[in-house]
mmCIF file of C-alpha atoms (C1' of nucleotides) in Angstrom:
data_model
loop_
_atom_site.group_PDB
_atom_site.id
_atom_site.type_symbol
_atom_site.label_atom_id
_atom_site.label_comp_id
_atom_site.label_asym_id
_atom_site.label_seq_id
_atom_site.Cartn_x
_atom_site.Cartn_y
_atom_site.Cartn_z
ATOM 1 C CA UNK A 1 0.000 0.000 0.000
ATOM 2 C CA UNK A 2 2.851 2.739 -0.854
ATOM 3 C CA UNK A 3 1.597 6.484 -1.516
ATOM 4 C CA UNK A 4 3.669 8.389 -3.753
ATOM 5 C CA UNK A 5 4.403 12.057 -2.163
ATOM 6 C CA UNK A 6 2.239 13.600 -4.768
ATOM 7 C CA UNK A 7 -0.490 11.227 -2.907
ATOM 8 C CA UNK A 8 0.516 12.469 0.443
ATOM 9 C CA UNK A 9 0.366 15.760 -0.414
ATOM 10 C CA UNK A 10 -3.328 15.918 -2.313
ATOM 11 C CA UNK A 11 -4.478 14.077 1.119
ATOM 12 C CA UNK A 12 -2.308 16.684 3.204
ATOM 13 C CA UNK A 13 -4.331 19.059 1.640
ATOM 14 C CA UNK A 14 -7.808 17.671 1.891
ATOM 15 C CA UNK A 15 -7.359 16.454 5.440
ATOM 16 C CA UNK A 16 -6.187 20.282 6.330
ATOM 17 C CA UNK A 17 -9.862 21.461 4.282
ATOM 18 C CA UNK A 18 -12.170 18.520 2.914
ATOM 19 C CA UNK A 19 -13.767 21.152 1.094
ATOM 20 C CA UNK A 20 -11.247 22.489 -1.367
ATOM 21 C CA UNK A 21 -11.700 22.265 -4.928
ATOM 22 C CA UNK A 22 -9.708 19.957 -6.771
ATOM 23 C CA UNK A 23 -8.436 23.211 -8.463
ATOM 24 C CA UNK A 24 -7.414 24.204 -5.911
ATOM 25 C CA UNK A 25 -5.633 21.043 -4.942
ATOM 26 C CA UNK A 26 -3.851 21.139 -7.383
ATOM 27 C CA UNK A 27 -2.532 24.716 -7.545
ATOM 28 C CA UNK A 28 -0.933 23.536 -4.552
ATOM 29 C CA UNK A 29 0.766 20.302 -5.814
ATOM 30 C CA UNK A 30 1.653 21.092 -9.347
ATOM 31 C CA UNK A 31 -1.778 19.560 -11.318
ATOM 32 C CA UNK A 32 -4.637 20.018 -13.293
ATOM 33 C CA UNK A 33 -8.021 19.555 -11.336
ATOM 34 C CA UNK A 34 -8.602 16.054 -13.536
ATOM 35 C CA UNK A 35 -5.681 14.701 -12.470
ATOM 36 C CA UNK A 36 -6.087 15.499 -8.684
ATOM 37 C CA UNK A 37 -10.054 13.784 -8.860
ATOM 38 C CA UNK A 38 -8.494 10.760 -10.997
ATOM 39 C CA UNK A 39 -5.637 10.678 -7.764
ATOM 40 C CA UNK A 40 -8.481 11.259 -5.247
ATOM 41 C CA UNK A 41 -11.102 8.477 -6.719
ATOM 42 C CA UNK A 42 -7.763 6.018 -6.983
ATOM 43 C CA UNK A 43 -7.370 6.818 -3.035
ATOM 44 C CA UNK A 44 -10.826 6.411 -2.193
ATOM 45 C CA UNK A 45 -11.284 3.067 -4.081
ATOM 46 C CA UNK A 46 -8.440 1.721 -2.507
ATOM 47 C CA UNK A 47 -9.236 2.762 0.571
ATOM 48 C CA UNK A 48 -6.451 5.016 1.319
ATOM 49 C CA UNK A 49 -8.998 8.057 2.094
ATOM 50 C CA UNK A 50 -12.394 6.887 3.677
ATOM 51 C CA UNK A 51 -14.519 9.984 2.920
ATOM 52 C CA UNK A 52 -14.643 13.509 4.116
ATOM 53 C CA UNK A 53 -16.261 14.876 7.301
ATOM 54 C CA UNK A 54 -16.866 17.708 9.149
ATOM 55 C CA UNK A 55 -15.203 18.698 12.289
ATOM 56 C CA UNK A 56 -17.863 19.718 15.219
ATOM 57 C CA UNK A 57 -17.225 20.674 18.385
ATOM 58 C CA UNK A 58 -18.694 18.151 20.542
ATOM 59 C CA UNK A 59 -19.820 20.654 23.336
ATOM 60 C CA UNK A 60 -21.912 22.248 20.349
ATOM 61 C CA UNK A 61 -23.924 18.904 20.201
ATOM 62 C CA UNK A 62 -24.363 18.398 23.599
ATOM 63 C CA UNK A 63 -21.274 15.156 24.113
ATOM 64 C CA UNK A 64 -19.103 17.537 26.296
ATOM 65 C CA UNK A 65 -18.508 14.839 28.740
ATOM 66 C CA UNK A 66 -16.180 12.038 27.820
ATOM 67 C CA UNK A 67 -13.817 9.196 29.668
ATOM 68 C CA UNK A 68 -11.591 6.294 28.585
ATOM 69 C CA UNK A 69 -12.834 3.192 30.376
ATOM 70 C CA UNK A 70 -10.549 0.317 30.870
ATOM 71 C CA UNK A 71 -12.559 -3.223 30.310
ATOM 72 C CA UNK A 72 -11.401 -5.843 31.777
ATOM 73 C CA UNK A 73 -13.225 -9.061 30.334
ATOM 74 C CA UNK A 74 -14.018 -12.613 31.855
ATOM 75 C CA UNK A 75 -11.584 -15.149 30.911
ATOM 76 C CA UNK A 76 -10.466 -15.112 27.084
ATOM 77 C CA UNK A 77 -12.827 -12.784 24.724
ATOM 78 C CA UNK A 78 -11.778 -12.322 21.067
ATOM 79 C CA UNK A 79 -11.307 -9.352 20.065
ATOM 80 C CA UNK A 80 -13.879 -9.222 17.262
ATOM 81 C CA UNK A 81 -16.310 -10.542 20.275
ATOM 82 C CA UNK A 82 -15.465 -7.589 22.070
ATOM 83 C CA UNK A 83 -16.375 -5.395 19.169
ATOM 84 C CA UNK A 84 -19.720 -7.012 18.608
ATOM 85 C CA UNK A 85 -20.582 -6.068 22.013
ATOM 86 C CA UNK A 86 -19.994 -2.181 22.128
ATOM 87 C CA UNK A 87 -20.852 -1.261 18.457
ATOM 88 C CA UNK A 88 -24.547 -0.987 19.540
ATOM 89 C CA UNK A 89 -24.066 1.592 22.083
ATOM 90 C CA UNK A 90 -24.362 5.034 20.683
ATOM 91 C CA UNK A 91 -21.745 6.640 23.174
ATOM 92 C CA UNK A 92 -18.938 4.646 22.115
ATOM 93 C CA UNK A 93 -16.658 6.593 19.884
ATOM 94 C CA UNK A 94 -13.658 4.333 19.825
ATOM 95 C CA UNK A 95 -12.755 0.794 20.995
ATOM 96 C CA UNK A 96 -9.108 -0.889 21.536
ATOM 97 C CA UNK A 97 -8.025 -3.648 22.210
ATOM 98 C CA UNK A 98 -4.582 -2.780 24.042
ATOM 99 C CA UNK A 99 -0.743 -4.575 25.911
ATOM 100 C CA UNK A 100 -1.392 -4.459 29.476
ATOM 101 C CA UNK A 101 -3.675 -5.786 32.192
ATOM 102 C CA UNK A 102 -6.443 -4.377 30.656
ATOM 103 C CA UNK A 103 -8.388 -5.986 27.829
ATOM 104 C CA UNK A 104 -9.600 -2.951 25.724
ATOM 105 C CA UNK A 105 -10.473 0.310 26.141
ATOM 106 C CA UNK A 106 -13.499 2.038 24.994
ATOM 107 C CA UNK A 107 -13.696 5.731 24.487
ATOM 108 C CA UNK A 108 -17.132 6.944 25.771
ATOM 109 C CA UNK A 109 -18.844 10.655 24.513
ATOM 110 C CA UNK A 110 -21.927 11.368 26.741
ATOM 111 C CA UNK A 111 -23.849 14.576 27.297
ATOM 112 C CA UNK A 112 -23.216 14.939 30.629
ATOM 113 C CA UNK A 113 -21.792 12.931 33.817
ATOM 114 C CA UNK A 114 -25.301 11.396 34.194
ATOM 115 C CA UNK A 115 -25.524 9.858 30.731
ATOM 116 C CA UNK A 116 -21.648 9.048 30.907
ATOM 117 C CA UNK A 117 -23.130 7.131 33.713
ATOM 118 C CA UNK A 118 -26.166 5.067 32.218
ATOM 119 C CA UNK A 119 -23.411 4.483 29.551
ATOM 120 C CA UNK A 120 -20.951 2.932 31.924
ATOM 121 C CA UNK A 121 -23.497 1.192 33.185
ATOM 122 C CA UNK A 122 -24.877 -0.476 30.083
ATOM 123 C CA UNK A 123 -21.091 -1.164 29.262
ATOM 124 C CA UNK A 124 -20.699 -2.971 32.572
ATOM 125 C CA UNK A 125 -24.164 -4.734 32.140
ATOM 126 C CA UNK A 126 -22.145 -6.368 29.403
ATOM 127 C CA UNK A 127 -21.778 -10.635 29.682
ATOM 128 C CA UNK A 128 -18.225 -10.208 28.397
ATOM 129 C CA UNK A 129 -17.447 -7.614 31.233
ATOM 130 C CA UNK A 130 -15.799 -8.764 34.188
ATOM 131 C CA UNK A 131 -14.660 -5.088 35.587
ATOM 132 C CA UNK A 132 -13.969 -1.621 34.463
ATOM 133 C CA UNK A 133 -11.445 1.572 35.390
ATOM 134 C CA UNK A 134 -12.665 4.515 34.482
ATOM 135 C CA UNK A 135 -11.303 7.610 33.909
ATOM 136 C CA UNK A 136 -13.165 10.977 33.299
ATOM 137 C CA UNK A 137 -11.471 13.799 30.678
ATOM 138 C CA UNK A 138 -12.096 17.129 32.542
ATOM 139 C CA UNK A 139 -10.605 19.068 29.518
ATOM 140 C CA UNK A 140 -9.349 18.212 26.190
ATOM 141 C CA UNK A 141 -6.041 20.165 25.439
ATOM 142 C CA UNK A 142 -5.429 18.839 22.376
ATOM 143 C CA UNK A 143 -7.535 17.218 19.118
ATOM 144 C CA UNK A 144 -5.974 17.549 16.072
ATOM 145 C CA UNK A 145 -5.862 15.403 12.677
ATOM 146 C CA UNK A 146 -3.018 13.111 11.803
ATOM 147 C CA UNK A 147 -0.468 14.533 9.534
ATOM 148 C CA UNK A 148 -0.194 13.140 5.891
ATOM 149 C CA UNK A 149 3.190 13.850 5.397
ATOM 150 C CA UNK A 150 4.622 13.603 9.206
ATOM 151 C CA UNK A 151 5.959 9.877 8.147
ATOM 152 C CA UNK B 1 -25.418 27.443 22.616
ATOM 153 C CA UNK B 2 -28.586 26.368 20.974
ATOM 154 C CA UNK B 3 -28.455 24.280 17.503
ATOM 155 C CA UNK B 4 -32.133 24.265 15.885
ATOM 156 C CA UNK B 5 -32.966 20.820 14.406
ATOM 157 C CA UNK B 6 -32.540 22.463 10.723
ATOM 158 C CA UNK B 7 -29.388 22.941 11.996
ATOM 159 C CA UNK B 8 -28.792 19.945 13.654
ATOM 160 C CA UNK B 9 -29.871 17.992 9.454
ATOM 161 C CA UNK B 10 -27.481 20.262 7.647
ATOM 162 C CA UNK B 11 -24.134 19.455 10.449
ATOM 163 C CA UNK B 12 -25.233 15.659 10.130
ATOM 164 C CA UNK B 13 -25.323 15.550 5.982
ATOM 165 C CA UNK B 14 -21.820 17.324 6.229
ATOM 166 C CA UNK B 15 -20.671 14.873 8.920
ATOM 167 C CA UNK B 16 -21.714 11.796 6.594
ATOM 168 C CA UNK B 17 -20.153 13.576 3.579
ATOM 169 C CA UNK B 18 -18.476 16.816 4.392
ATOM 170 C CA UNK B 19 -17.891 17.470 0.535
ATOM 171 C CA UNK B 20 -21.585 17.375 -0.417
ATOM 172 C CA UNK B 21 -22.862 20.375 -2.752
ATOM 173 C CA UNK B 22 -24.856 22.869 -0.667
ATOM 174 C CA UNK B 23 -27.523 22.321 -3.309
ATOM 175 C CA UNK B 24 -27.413 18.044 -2.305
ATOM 176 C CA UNK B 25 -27.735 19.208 1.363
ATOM 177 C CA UNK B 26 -30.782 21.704 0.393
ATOM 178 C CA UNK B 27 -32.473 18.525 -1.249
ATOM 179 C CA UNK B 28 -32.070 16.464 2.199
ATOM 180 C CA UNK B 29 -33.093 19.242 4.835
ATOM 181 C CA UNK B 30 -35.552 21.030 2.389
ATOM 182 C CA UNK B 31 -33.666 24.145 1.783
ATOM 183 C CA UNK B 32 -32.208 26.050 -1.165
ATOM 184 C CA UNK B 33 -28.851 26.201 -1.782
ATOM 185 C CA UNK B 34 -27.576 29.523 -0.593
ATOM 186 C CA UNK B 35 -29.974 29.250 2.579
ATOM 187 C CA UNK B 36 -27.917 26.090 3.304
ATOM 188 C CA UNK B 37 -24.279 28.182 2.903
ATOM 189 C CA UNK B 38 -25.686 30.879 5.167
ATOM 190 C CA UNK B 39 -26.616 28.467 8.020
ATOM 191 C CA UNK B 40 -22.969 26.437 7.702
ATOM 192 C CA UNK B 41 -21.065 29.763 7.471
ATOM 193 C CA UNK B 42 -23.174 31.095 10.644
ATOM 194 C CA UNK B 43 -22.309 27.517 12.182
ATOM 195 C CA UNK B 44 -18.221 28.184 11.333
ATOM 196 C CA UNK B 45 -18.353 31.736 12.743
ATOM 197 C CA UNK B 46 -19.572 30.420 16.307
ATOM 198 C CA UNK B 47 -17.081 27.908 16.274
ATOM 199 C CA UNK B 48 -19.370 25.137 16.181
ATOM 200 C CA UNK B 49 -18.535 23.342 12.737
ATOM 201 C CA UNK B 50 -14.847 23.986 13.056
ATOM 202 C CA UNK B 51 -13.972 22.844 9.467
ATOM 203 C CA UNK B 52 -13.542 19.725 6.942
ATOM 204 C CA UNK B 53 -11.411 17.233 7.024
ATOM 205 C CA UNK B 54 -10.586 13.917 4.952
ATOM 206 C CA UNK B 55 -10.889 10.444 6.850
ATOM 207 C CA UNK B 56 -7.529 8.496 6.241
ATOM 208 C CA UNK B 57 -6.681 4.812 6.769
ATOM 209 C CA UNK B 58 -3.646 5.368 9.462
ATOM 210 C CA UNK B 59 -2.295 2.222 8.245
ATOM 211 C CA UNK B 60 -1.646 3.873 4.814
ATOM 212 C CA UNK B 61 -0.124 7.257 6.170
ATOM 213 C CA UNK B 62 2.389 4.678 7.780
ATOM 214 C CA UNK B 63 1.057 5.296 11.066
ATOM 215 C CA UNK B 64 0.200 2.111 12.076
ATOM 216 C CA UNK B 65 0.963 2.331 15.441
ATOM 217 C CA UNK B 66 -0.909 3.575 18.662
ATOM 218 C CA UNK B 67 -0.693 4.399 22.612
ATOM 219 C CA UNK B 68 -2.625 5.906 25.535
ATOM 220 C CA UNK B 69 0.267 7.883 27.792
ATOM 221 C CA UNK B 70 -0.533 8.437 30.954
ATOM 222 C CA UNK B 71 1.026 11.252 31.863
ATOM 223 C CA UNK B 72 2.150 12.046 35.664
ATOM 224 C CA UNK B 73 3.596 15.601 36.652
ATOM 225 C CA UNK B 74 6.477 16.577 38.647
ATOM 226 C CA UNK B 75 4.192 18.936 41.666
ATOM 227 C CA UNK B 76 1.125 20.865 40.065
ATOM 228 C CA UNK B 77 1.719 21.711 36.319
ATOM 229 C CA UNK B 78 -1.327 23.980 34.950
ATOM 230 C CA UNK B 79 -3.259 22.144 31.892
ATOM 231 C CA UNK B 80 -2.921 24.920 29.617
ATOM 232 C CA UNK B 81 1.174 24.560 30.462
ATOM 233 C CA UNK B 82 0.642 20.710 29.654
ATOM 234 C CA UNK B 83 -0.963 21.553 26.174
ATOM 235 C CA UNK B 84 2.517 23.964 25.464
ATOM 236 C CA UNK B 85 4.838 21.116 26.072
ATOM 237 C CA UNK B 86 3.043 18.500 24.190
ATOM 238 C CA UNK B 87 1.986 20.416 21.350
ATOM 239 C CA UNK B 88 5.270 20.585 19.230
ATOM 240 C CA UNK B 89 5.386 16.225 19.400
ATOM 241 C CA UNK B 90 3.992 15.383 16.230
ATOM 242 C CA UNK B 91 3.578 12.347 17.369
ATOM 243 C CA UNK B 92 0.883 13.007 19.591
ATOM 244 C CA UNK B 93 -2.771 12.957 18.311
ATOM 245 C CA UNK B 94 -4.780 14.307 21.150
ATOM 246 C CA UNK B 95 -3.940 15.098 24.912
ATOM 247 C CA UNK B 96 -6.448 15.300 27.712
ATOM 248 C CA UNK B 97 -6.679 16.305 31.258
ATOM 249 C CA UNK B 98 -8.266 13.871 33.450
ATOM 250 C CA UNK B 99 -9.376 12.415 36.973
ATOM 251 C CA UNK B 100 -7.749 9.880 39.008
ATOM 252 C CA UNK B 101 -3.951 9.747 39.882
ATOM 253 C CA UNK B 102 -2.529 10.963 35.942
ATOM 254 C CA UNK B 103 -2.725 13.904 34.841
ATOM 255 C CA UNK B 104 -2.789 14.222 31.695
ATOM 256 C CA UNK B 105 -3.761 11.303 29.116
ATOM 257 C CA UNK B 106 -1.462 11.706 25.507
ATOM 258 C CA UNK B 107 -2.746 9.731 22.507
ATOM 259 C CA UNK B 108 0.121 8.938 20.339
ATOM 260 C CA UNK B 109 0.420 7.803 17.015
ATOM 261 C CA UNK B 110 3.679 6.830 14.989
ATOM 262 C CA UNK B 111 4.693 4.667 12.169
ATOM 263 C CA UNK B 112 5.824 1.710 14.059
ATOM 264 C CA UNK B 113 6.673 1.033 17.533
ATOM 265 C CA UNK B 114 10.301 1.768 17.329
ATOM 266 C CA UNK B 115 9.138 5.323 16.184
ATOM 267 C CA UNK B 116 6.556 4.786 19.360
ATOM 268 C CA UNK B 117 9.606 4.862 21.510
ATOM 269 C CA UNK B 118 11.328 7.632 20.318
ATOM 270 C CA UNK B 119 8.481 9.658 20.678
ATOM 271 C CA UNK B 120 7.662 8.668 23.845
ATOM 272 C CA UNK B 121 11.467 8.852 25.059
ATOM 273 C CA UNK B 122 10.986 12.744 24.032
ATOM 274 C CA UNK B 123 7.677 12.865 25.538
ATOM 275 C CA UNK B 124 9.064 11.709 28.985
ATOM 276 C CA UNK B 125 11.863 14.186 28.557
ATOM 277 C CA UNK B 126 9.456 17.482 29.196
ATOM 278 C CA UNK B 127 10.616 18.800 31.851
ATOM 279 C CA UNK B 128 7.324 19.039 33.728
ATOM 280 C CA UNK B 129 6.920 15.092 33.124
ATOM 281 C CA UNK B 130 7.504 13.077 36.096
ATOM 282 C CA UNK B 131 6.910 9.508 34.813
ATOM 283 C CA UNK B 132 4.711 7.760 32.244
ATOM 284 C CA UNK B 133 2.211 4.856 32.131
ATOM 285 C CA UNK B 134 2.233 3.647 28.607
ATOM 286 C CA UNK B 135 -0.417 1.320 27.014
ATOM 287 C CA UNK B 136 -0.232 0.267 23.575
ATOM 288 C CA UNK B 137 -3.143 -0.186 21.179
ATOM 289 C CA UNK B 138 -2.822 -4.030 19.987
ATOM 290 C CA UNK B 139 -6.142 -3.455 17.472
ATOM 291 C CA UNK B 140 -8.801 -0.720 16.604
ATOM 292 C CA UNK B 141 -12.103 -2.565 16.921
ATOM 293 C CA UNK B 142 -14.142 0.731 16.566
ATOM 294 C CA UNK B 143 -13.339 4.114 15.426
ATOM 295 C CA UNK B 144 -16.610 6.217 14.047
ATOM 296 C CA UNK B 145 -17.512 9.631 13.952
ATOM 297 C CA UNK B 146 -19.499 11.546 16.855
ATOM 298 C CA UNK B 147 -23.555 11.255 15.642
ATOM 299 C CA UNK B 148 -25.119 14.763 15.633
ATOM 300 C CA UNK B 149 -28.629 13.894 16.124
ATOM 301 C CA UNK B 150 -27.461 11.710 18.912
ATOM 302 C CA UNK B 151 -28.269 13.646 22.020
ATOM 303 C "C1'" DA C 1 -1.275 15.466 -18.880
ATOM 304 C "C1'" DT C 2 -3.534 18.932 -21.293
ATOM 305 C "C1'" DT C 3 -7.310 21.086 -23.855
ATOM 306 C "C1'" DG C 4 -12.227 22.316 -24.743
ATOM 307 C "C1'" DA C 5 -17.074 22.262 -23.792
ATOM 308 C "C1'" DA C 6 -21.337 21.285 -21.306
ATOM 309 C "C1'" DA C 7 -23.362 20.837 -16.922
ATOM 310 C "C1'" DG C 8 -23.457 21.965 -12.263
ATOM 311 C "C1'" DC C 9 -22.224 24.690 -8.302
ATOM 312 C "C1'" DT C 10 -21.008 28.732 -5.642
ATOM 313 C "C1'" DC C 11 -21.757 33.258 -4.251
ATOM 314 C "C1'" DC C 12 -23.256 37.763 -4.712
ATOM 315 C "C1'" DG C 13 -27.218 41.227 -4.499
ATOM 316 C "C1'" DC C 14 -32.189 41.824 -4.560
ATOM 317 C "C1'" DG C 15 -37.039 41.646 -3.098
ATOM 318 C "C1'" DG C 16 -40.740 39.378 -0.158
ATOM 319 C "C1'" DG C 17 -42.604 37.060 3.963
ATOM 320 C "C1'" DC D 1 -34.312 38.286 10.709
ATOM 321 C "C1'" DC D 2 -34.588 34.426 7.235
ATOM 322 C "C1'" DC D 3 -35.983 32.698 2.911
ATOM 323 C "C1'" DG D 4 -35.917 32.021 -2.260
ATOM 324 C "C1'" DC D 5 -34.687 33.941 -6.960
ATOM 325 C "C1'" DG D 6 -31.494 35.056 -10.616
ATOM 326 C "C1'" DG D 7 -27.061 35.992 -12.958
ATOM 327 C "C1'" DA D 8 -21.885 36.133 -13.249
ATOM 328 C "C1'" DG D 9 -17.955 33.383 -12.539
ATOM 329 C "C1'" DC D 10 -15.844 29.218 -11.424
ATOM 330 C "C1'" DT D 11 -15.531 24.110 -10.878
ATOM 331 C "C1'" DT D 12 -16.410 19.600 -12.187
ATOM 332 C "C1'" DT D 13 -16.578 16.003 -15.483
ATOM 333 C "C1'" DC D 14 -16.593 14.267 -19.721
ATOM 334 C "C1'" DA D 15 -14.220 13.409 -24.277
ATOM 335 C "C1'" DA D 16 -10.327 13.642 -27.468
ATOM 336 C "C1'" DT D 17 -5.488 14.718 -28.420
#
DNA sequence: ATTGAAAGCTCCGCGGG
DNA sequence: CCCGCGGAGCTTTCAAT
């Protein structure tokens, strides 16, 4: 799966503003607007880029309270298992399964402390779950997109 | 901070496909087209779409390779001072402050785990670091975007 | 990869609810 | 205040070279 720096630098620019123009794409990187989409459908098919979102801040929606929760599971749980389990619930943003004593852990957005509670508690309610560590973010001090070209 | 549910539509379509036409939102939310660039640019100016970016595979970037840090402080280091020191790693994807013993929480992400070391080596050489709990993502089971009609 | 042309979109001002 | 309309200018998306 090798991206050629003209690759890395289209998707540099369309992680840094999803919305550019491929004209404007290519000003940048030395192309005509064809040959960026041709470049950019190539990347999508192959699943280099997945799409293009928007950026919201999550206080503006009303998920201003998150925490990373440790799971610890009963006895050996695969991890595709593990996935099947917390895909259904809405507040889980991201799931791991990570080196240490813990099995995985899930990244929870909730409203507020009360619904990061009923979340935690559905995630507990879980067969797989055996216990889970908690902990709350109080303030996120930094969220930014990977760099395409930081390799 | 209210968002009215027309709103609410017009963030979500951009969420699913931040590189829709204004017009292809208008169809979804029943608007016309410029109506539907009015709303977004009023939702920029408050700060609560904060932009467009393009969803990458991290595998294909050559950054393969995750951890959760957690971060403990020599005596009482102000978050905002946190954020300064672990800005400038490139390495590091988002940071939080949080509750229970650590202070901080650093998401790293590097191209493999020898350049996980290195950039936690530099990491644990701030000078308001103490020591460092590292755990390394083994698999991402679940990794989705924030739903905006979800609260 | 570039050119040319048709279709579509953006973005401005304007008038009406 | 917010909406929809309309026109100028630009972008996208083909095809052919």
């Amino acid at each position: 799966m090798h991206m050629n720096p003209l690759d890395q630098r289209i998707v540099s620019c369309l992680v840094a503003n999803a919305r550019s123009s491929y004209a404007e794409v290519g000003k940048v990187v030395g192309l005509s607007a064809p040959a960026v989409k041709r470049r950019v459908d190539r990347l999508l098919d192959r699943g280099v880029l997945r799409g293009f979102t928007a950026v919201v801040d999550p206080e503006a929606l009303g998920w201003g309270t998150e925490a990373f929760v440790e799971v610890h599971c009963r006895g050996n749980v695969s991890p595709s298992r593990i996935r099947a389990r917390v895909e259904p619930l809405p507040e889980v943003v991201a799931a791991y399964t990570v080196t240490g004593a813990a099995d995985a852990i899930v990244h929870l957005r909730a409203a507020d402390i009360h619904q990061l509670e009923t979340a935690l508690e559905r995630l507990r309610g879980l067969d797989i779950v055996d216990r889970t560590v908690s902990t709350v973010v109080l303030s996120r001090l930094l969220d930014r997109p990977p760099a395409a070209g930081g390799g």
